[in-house]
Coordinates of C-alpha atoms in Angstrom, one line a residue:
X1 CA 0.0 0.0 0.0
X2 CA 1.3 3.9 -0.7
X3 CA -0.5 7.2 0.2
X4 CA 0.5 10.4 -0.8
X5 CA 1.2 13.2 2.0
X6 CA 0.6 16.4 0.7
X7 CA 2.5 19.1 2.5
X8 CA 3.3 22.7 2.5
X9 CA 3.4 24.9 5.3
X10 CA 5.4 25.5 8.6
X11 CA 2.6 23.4 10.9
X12 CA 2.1 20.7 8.1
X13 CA 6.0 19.9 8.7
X14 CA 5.6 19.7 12.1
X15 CA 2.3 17.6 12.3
X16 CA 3.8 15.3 9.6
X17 CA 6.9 14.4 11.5
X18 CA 5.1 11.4 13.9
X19 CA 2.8 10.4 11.3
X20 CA 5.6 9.6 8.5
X21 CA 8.1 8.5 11.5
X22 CA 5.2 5.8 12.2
X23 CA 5.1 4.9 8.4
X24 CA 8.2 4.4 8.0
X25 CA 8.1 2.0 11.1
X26 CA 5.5 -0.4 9.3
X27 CA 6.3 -2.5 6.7
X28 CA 2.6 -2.7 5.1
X29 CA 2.8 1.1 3.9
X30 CA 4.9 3.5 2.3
X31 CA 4.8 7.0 1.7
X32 CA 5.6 9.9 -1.0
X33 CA 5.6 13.4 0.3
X34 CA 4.9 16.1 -2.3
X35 CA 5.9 19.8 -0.9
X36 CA 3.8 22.0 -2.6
X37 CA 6.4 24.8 -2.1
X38 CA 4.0 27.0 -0.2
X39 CA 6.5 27.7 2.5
X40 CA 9.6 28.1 0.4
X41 CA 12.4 29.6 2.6
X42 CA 15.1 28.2 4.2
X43 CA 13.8 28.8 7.8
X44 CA 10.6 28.4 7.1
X45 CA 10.7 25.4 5.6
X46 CA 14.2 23.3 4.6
X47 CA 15.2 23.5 8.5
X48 CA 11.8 21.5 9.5
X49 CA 12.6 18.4 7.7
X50 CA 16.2 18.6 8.9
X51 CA 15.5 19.2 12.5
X52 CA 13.0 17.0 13.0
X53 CA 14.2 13.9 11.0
X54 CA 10.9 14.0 8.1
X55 CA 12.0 12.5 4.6
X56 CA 12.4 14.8 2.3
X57 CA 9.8 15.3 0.0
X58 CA 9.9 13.5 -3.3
X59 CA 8.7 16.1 -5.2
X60 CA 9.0 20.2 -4.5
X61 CA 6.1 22.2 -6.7
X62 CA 7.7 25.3 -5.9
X63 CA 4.1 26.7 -6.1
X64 CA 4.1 30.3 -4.0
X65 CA 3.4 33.9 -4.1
X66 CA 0.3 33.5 -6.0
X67 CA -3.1 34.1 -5.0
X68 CA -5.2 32.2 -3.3
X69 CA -7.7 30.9 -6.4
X70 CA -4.8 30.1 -9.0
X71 CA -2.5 28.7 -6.5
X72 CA -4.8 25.6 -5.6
X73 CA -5.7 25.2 -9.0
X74 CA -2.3 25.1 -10.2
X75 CA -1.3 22.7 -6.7
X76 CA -4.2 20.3 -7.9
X77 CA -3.0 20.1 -11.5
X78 CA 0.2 19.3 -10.7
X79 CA -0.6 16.9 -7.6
X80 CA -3.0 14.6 -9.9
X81 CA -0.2 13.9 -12.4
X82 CA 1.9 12.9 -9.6
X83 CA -1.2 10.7 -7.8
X84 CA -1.3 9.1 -11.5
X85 CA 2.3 8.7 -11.8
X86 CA 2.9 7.2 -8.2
X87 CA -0.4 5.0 -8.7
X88 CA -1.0 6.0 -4.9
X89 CA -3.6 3.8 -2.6
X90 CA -4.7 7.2 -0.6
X91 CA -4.2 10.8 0.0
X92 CA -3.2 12.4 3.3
X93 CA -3.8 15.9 4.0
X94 CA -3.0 18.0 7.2
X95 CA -4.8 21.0 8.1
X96 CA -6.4 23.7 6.3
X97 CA -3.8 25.7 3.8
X98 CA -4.2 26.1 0.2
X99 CA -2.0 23.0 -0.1
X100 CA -4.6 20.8 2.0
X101 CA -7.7 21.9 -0.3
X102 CA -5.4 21.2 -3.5
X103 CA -4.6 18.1 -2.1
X104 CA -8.5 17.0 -1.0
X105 CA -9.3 18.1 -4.4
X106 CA -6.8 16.0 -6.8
X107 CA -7.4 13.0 -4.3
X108 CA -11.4 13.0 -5.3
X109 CA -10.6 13.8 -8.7
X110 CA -9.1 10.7 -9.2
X111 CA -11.2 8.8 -6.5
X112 CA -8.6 8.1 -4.6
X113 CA -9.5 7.6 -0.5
X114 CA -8.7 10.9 1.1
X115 CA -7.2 11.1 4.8
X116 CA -7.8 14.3 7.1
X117 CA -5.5 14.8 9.4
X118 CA -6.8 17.8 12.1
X119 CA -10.3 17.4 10.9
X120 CA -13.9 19.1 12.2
X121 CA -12.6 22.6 13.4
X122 CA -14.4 25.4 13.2
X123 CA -13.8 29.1 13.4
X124 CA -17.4 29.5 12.3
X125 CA -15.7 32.7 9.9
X126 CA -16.3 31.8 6.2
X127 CA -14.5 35.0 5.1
X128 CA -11.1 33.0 6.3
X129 CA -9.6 30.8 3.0
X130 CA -8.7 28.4 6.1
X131 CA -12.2 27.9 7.4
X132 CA -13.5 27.1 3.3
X133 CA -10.6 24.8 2.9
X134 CA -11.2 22.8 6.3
X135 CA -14.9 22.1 5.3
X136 CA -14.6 21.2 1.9
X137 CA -11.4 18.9 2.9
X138 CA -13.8 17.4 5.8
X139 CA -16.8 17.0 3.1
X140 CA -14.7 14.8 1.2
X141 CA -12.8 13.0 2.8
X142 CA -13.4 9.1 3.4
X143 CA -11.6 9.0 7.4
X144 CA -11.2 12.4 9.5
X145 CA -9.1 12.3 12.5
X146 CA -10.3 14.7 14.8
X147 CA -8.1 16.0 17.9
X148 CA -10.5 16.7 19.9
X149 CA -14.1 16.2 21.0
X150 CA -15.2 19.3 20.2
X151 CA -13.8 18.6 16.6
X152 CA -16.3 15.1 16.9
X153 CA -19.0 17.1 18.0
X154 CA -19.0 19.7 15.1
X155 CA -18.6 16.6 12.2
X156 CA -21.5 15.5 13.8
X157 CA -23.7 18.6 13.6
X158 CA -22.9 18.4 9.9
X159 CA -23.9 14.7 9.7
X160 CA -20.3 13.3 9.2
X161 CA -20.3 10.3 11.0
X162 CA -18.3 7.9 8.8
X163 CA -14.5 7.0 9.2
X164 CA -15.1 9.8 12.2
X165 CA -12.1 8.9 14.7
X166 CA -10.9 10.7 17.6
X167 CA -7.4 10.3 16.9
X168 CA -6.1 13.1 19.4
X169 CA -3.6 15.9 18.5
X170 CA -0.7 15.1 16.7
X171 CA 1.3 18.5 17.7
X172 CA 0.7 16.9 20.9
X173 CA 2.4 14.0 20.1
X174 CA 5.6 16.3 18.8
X175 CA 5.8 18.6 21.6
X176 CA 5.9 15.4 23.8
X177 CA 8.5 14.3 21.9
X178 CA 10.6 17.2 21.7
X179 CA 10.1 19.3 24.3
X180 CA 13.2 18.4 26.5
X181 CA 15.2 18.8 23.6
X182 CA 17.5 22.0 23.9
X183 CA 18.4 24.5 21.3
X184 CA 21.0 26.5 22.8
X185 CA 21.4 28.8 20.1
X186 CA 18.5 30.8 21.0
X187 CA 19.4 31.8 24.5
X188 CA 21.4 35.2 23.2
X189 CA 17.5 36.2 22.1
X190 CA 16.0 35.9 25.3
X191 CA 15.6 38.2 27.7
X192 CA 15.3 37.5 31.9
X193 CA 11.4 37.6 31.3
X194 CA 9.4 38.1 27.9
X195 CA 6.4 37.6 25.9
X196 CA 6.6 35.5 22.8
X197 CA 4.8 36.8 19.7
X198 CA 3.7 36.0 16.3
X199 CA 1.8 37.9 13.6
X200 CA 1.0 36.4 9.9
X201 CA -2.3 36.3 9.5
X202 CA -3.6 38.1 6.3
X203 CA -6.5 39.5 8.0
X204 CA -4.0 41.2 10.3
X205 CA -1.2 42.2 7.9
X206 CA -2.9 43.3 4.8
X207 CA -4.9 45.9 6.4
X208 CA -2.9 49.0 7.1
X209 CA -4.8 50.0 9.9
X210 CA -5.0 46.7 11.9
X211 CA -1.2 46.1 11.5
X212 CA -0.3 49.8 12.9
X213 CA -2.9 48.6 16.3
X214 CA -1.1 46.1 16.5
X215 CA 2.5 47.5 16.3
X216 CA 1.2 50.2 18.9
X217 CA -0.5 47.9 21.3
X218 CA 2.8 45.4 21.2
X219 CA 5.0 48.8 21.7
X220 CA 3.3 49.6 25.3
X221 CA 3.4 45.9 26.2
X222 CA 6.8 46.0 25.5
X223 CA 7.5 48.7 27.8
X224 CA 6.3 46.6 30.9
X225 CA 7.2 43.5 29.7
X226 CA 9.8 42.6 26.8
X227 CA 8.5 41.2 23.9
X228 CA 10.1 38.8 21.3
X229 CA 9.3 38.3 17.6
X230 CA 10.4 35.5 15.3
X231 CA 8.9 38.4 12.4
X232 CA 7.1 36.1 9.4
X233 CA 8.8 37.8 6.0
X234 CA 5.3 38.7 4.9
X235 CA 4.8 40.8 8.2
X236 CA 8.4 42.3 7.9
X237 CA 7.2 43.1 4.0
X238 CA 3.9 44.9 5.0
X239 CA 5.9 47.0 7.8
X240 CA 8.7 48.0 5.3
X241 CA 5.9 48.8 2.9
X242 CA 4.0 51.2 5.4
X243 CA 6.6 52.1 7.5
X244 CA 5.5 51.0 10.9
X245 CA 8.4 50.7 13.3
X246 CA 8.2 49.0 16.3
X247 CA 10.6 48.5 19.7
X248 CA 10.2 44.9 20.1
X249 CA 12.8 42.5 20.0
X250 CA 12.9 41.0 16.2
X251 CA 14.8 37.4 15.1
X252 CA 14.6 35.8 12.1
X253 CA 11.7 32.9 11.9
X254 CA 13.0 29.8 13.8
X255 CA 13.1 25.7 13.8
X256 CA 10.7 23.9 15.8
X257 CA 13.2 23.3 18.5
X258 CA 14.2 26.9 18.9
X259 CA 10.3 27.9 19.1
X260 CA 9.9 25.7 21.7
X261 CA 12.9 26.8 23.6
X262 CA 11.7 30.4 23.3
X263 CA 7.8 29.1 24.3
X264 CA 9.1 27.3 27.4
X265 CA 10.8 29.9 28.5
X266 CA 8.4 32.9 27.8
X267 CA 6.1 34.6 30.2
X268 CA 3.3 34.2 27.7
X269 CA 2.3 34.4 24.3
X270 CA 0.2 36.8 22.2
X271 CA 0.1 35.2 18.2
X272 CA -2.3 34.9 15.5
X273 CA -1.2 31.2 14.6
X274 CA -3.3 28.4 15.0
X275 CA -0.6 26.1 15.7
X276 CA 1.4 28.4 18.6
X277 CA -2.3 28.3 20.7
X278 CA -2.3 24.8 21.3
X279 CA 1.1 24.7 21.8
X280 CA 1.4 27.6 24.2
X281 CA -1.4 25.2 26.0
X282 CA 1.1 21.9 25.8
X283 CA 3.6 24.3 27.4
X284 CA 1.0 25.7 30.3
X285 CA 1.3 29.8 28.9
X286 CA -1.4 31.7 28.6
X287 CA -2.4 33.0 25.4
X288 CA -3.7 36.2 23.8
X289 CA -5.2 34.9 20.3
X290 CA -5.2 38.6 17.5
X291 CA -8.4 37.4 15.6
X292 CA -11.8 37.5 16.1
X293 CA -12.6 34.1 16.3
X294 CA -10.4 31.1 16.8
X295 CA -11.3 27.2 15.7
X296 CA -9.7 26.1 19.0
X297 CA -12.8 26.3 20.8
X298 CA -12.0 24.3 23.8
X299 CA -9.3 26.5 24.8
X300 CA -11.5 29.9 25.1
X301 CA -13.6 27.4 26.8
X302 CA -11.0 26.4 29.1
X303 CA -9.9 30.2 29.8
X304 CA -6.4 29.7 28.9
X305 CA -6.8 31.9 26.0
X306 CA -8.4 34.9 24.6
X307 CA -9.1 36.5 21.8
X308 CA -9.5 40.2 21.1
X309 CA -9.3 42.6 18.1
X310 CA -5.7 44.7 17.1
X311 CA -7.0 47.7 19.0
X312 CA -7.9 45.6 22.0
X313 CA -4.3 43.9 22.5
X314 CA -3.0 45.8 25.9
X315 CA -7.0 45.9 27.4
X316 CA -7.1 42.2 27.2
X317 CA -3.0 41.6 28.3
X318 CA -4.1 43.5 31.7
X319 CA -6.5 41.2 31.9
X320 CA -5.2 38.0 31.2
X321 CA -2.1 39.1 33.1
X322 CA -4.5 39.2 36.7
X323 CA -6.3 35.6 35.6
X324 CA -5.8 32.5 37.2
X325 CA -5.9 30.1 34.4
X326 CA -6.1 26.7 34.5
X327 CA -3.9 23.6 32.3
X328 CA -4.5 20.5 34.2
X329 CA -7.3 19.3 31.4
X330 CA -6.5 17.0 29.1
X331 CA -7.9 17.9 26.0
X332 CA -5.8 16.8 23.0
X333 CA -5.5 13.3 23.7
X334 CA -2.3 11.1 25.2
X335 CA 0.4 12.0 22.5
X336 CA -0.2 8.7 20.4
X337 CA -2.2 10.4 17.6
X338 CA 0.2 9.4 14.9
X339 CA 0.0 5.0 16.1
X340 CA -3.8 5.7 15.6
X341 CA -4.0 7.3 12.2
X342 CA -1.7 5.2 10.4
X343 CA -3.2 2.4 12.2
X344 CA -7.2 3.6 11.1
X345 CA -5.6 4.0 7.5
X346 CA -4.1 0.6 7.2
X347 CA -7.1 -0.9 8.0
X348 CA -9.6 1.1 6.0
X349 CA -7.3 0.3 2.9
X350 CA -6.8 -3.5 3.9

């Protein structure tokens, strides 16, 4: 048996790494990874696979910089001559980027059995390219691994019942992995005590007046409490462009390792990533989410993070700052998400 792993961004390198470790621990399945290119640069992409011991990819689309309608079509064109050429027995696809709707869609071109890894979330905003591509990826996909019950519940309410397993979180099953690894390299960044922060999303970056609010709100943080940046090139192009200075502490983007050095070691965390708000959870900081809404339901539930608007950044740090939050519930499963997936996708293909 073969499946395809379709991969392309920063978290889709991380969430891969158990999953094709466990493949390539099993004699009855082997994997191709096509990179569609999405994430292109060196440290945002080559130092992944490295770190973290993934295969390299087979194939490398170099597909990028487009926009968002002609970069899936031209990922799905090029994926289903690759499906066809490798004569694949399934398609795995992680998350919700351009690359995992490209990747859904070849797979069901050619009727081959699509895999979901990080299925059922819901941000409930349709105006988000990532909420479209999660539904349409769940919609067709033949088994959904869902990390958490709250995922489950919300298949459900759309009537997806079949091949619905709750696998757990596979970022759970890498930070568990890797979290008492050390990356001494980063300790010139850090400061005695500091916030770690990320900004990429294009909600918050391609809109000149949210990016200033949230360069001015990070600036008065940063006087009462240092802040660090590992500063996405897309956020550093938009500043340049509009010329919004800032007196945070900016590094280049980092490796896994080094992010989680930083995350351990951090005070807490205010990010518009998906990925870095479970994590900061894993790592028991609280977290200040820069969107409206967030799929991670359970962990607004839980009241370990919160989200607020640009212009609302230092109101909702004072607050967070004074809350007693609480880490002790397991909600993302017991860090053997990857044994169960490739497990569930051995057997449906037997």
């Amino acid at each position: 048996m073969k499946i395809a792993s379709i991969i392309g961004a920063r978290p889709q390198f991380i969430k891969a790494s158990p999953v094709s470790a466990k493949i390539n621990s099993t004699s009855s399945i082997t994997e191709v990874i096509i990179h569609t290119g999405q994430h292109y640069e060196e440290n945002m992409s080559d130092i992944f696979f490295d770190e973290m011991r993934i295969p390299k990819p087979k194939y490398n689309l170099n597909i990028n910089q487009m926009k968002y309608g002609p970069m899936v079509n031209k990922m799905s064109n090029e994926i289903c001559a690759l499906l066809l050429k490798e004569d694949v027995n399934g398609v795995l696809v992680y998350g919700d980027t351009n690359s995992t709707l490209a990747g859904s869609l070849s797979a069901k071109k050619l009727d081959v059995p699509l895999f979901h890894v990080e299925a059922g979330l819901r941000s409930f905003d349709r105006s988000m390219h990532e909420e479209n591509n999660r539904i349409i990826t769940d919609h067709l996909s033949s088994l959904l691994f869902c990390p958490s019950s709250n995922a489950v519940k919300n298949l459900k309410e759309e009537n997806l019942k079949n091949g619905l397993i709750l696998s757990g979180d596979v970022m759970y099953d890498v930070y568990k992995k890797f979290s008492s690894y050390k990356a001494n390299m980063i300790e010139d960044f850090k400061a005695p005590a500091y916030i770690l922060s990320t900004i990429h999303r294009r909600e918050n970056i391609n809109t000149f007046e949210k990016l200033l609010a949230i360069f001015e709100s990070l600036n008065k943080i940063n006087n009462e409490l240092k802040i660090i940046m590992p500063l996405h090139p897309h956020t550093k192009q938009k500043m340049e462009k509009h010329k919004i200075e800032s007196s945070i502490n900016f590094i280049e983007p980092q490796g896994y390792l080094s992010m989680l050095s930083l995350l351990k070691d951090s005070e807490m965390v205010i990010t518009d990533s998906g990925g870095l708000q479970k994590e900061s959870y894993f790592a028991r900081k609280k977290c200040i989410v820069v969107r409206d809404r967030t799929e991670w339901i359970e962990l607004m539930d839980q009241g370990t993070n919160m989200t607020c608007k640009p212009e609302n950044i230092y109101k909702t740090f004072s607050e967070i700052s004074k809350k007693e939050s609480n880490f002790s519930k397991n909600l993302y499963g017991n860090g053997k998400a990857s044994t169960r997936i490739v497990e569930s996708i051995i057997n449906f293909l037997s």
